[in-house]
Short mmCIF file of C-alpha atoms and ligand atoms in Angstrom, two decimals:
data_model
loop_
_atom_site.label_atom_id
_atom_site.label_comp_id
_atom_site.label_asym_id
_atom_site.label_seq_id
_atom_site.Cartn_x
_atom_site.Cartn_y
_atom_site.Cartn_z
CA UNK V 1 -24.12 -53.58 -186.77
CA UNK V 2 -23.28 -56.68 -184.58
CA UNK V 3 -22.15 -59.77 -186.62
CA UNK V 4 -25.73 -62.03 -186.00
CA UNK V 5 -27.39 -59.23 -186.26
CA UNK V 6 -26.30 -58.65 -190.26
CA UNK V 7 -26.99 -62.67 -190.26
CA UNK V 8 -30.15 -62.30 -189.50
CA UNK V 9 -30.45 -59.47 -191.84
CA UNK V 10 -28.61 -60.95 -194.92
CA UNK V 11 -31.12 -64.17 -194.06
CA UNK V 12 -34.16 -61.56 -195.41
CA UNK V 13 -32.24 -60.79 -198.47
CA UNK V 14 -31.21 -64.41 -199.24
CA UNK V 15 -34.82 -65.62 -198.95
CA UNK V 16 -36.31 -62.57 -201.19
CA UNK V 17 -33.61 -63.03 -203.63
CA UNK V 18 -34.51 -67.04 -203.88
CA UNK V 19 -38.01 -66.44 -204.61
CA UNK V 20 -37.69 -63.38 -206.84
CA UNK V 21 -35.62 -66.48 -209.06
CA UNK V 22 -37.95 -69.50 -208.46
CA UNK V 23 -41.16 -68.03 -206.85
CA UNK V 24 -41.89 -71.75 -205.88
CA UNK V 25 -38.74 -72.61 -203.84
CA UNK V 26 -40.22 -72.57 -200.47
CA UNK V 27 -43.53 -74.16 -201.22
CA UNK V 28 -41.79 -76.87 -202.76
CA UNK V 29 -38.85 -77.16 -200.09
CA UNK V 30 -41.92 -77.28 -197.43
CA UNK V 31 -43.16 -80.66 -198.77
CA UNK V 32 -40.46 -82.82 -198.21
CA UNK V 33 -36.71 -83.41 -199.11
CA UNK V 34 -35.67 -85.54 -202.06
CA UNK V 35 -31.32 -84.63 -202.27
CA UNK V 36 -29.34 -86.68 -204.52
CA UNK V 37 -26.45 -86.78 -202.30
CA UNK V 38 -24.87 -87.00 -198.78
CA UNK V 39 -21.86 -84.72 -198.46
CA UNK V 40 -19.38 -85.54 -195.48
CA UNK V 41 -16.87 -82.87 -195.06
CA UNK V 42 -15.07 -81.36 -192.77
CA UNK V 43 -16.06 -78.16 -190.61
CA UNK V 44 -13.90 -75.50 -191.57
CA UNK V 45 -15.59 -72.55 -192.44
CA UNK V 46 -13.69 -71.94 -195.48
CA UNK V 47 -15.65 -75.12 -196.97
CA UNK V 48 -19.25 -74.35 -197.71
CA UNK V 49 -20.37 -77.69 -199.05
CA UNK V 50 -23.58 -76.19 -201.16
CA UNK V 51 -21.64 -72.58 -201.96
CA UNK V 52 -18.64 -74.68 -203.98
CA UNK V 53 -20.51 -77.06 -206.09
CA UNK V 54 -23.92 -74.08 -206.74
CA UNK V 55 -26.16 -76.83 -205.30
CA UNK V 56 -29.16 -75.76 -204.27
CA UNK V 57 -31.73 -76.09 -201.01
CA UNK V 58 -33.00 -79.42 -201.12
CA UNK V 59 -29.41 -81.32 -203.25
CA UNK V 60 -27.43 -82.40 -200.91
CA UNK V 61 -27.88 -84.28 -197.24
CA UNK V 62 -24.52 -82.80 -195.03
CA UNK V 63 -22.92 -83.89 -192.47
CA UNK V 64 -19.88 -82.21 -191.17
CA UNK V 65 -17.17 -83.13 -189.17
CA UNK V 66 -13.57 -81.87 -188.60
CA UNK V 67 -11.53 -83.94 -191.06
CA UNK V 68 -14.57 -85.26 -192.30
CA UNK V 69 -14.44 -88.62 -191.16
CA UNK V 70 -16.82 -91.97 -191.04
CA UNK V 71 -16.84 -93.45 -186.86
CA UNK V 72 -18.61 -96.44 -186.80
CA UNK V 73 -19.13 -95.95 -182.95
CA UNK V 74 -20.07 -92.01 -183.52
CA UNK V 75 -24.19 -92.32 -183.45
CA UNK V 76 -23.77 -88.68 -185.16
CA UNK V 77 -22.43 -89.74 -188.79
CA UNK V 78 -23.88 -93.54 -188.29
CA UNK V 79 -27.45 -91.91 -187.92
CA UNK V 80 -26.98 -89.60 -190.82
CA UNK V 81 -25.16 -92.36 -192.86
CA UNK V 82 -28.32 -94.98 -192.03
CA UNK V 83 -31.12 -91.83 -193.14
CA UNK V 84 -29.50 -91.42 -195.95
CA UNK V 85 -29.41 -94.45 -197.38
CA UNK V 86 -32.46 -96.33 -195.86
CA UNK V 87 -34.56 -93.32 -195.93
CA UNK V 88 -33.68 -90.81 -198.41
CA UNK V 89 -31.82 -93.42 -200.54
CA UNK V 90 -29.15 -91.57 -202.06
CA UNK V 91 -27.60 -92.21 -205.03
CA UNK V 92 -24.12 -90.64 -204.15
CA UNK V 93 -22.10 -90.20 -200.66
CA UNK V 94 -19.11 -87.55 -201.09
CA UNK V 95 -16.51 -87.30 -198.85
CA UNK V 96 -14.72 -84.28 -199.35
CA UNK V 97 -11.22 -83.33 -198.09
CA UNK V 98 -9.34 -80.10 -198.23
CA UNK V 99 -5.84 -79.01 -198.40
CA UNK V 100 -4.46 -77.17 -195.38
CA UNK V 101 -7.00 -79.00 -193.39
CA UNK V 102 -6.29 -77.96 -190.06
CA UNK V 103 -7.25 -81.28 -188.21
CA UNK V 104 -5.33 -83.07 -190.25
CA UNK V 105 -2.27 -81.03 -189.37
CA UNK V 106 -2.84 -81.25 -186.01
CA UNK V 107 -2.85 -85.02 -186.00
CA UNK V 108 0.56 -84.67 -188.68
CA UNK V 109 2.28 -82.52 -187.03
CA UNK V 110 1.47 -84.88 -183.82
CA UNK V 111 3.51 -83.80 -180.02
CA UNK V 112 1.07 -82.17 -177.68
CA UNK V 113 -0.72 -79.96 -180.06
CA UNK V 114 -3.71 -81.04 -179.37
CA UNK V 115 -3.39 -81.86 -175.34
CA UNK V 116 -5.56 -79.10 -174.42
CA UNK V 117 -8.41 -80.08 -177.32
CA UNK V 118 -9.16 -84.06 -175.65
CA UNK V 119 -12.45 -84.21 -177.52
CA UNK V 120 -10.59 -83.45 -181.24
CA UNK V 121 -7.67 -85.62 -179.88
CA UNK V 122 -9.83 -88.55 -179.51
CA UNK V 123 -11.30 -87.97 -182.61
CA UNK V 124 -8.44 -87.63 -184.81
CA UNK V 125 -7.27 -91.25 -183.52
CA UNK V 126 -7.56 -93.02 -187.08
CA UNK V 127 -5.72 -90.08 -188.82
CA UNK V 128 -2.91 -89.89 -186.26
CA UNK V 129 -3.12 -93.78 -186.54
CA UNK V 130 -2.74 -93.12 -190.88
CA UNK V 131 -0.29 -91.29 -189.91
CA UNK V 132 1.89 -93.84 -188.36
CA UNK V 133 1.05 -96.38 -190.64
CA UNK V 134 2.17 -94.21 -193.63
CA UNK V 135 5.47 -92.74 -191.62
CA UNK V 136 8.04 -93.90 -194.51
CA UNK V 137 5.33 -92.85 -197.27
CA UNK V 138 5.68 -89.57 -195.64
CA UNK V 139 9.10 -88.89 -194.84
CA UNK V 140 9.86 -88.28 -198.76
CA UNK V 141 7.97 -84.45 -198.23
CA UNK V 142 10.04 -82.16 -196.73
CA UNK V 143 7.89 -79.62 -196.20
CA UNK V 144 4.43 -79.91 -193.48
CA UNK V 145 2.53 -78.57 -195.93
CA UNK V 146 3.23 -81.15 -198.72
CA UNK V 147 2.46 -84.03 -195.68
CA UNK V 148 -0.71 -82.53 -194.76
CA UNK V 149 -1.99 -82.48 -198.38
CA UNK V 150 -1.03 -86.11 -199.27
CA UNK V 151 -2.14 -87.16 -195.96
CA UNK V 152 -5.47 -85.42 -196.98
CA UNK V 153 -6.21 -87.48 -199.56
CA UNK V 154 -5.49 -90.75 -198.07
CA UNK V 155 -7.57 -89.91 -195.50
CA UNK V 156 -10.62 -89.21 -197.94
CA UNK V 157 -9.08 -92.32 -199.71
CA UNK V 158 -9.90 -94.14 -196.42
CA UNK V 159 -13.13 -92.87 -195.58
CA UNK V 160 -14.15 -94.16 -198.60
CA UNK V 161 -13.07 -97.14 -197.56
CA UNK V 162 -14.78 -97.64 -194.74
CA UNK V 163 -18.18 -96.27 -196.12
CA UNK V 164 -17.69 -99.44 -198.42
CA UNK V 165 -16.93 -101.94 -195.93
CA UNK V 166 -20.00 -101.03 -193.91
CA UNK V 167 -23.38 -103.19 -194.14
CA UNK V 168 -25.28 -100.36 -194.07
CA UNK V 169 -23.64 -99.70 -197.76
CA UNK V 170 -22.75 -102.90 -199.00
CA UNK V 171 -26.63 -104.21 -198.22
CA UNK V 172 -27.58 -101.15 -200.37
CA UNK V 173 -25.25 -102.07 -203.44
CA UNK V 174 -27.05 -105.75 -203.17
CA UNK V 175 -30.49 -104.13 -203.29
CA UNK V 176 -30.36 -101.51 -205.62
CA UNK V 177 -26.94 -100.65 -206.96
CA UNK V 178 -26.38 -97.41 -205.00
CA UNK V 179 -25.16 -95.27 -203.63
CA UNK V 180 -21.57 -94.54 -205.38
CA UNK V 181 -18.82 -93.41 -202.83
CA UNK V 182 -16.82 -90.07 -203.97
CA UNK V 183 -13.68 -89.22 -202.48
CA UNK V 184 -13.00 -85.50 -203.09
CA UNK V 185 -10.47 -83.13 -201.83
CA UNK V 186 -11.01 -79.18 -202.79
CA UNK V 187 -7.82 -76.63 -202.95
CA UNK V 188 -8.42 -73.95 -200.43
CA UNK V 189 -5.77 -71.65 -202.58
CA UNK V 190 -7.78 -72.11 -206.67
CA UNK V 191 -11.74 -72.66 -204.87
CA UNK V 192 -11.73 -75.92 -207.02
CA UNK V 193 -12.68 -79.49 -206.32
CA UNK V 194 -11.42 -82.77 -207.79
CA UNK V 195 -12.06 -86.41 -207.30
CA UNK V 196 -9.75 -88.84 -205.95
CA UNK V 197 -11.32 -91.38 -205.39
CA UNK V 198 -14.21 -93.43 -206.48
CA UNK V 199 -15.85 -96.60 -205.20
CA UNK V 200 -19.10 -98.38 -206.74
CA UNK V 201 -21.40 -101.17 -206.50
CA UNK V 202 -19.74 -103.14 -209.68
CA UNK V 203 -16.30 -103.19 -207.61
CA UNK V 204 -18.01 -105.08 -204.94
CA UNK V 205 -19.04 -107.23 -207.50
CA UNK V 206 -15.62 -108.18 -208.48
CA UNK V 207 -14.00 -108.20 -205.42
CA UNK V 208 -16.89 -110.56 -204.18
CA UNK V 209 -16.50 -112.75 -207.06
CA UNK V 210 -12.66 -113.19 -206.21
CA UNK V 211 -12.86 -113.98 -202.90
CA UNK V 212 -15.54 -116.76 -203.67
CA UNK V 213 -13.23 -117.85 -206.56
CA UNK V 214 -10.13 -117.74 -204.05
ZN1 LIG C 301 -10.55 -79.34 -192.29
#
């Protein structure tokens, strides 16, 4: 049997087995979409955003993007990022990382890797530009491996970041406390996730409070 062919296939199974468990599912998932959470990760296929957390049809808005990261100028994630919160009104955004992220590597490991790939090159620019910026952070792991992985989390460290530093967000944390940023990275070699990161409505408080004070 050809490959889409036992798609297709395991696509009847998946559905019977779904309503055999909830014989509502699709009748509900029909009438509209109510998910808690946007996920931003990163393409690889070894990542299936609803298959590692057991969330079901309808939890979580996705967007993915190799490295998963936030482009102010990329209408993609800016579109996504303004229907979730205006629209759907989220209560959570999660970037999520992983170790041994490929993309990431590429941009570490820097040299012409990625000369023949222009469209990734161009869009790994703030990661290779992390990467520079952290150079002497970096130099202390001997091993590519080790770099990749740290540089993994700053870059979800980042993103998170940036999500908070947007209007889109910030105007949201003004009018109704939400959403709450999550960086998390998962470990391709244990299949579990962790947090890293975490950024919320009461920080801007504070930090808005300072910088008035100041
Ligand atoms: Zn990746």
């Amino acid at each position: 049997m050809q490959f889409f062919d036992r798609l297709l296939l395991e696509n009847r199974a998946w559905a019977d087995n779904m309503k055999a468990s909830d014989p509502e599912i699709f009748e509900r998932l029909h009438q509209g979409q109510s998910p808690s959470a946007l996920w931003i990760g990163c393409c690889d296929s070894r990542v299936p955003a609803e298959q590692i957390c057991n969330a079901k049809p309808g939890e979580l808005f996705i967007h993915r993007n190799i490295a998963n990261l936030v482009h102010e100028d990329d209408a993609n994630v800016s579109s996504v990022l303004e229907y979730a919160i205006h629209a759907l009104k989220v209560d959570h955004i999660i970037v999520c990382g992983h170790r041994g992220c490929g993309g990431i590597q590429a941009a570490v490991a820097g040299g012409d890797a990625l000369q023949a790939l222009p469209y990734v090159d161009k869009h790994l620019g703030q990661v290779k530009r992390l990467v520079a910026e952290r150079k002497e952070e970096l130099a202390r792991f001997s091993r590519l491996s080790d770099k990749v992985d740290h540089v993994v989390e700053l870059n979800v460290i980042a993103q998170v970041e940036r999500l908070s530093s947007l209007p889109l967000v910030s105007d949201s944390w003004e009018a109704r406390r939400a959403p709450s940023l999550h960086g998390w990275v998962y470990d391709l070699a244990t299949g579990h996730l962790e947090e890293v990161y975490r950024r919320e409505a009461e920080w801007a408080d504070q930090n808005w409070q300072q910088a008035a004070a100041g």
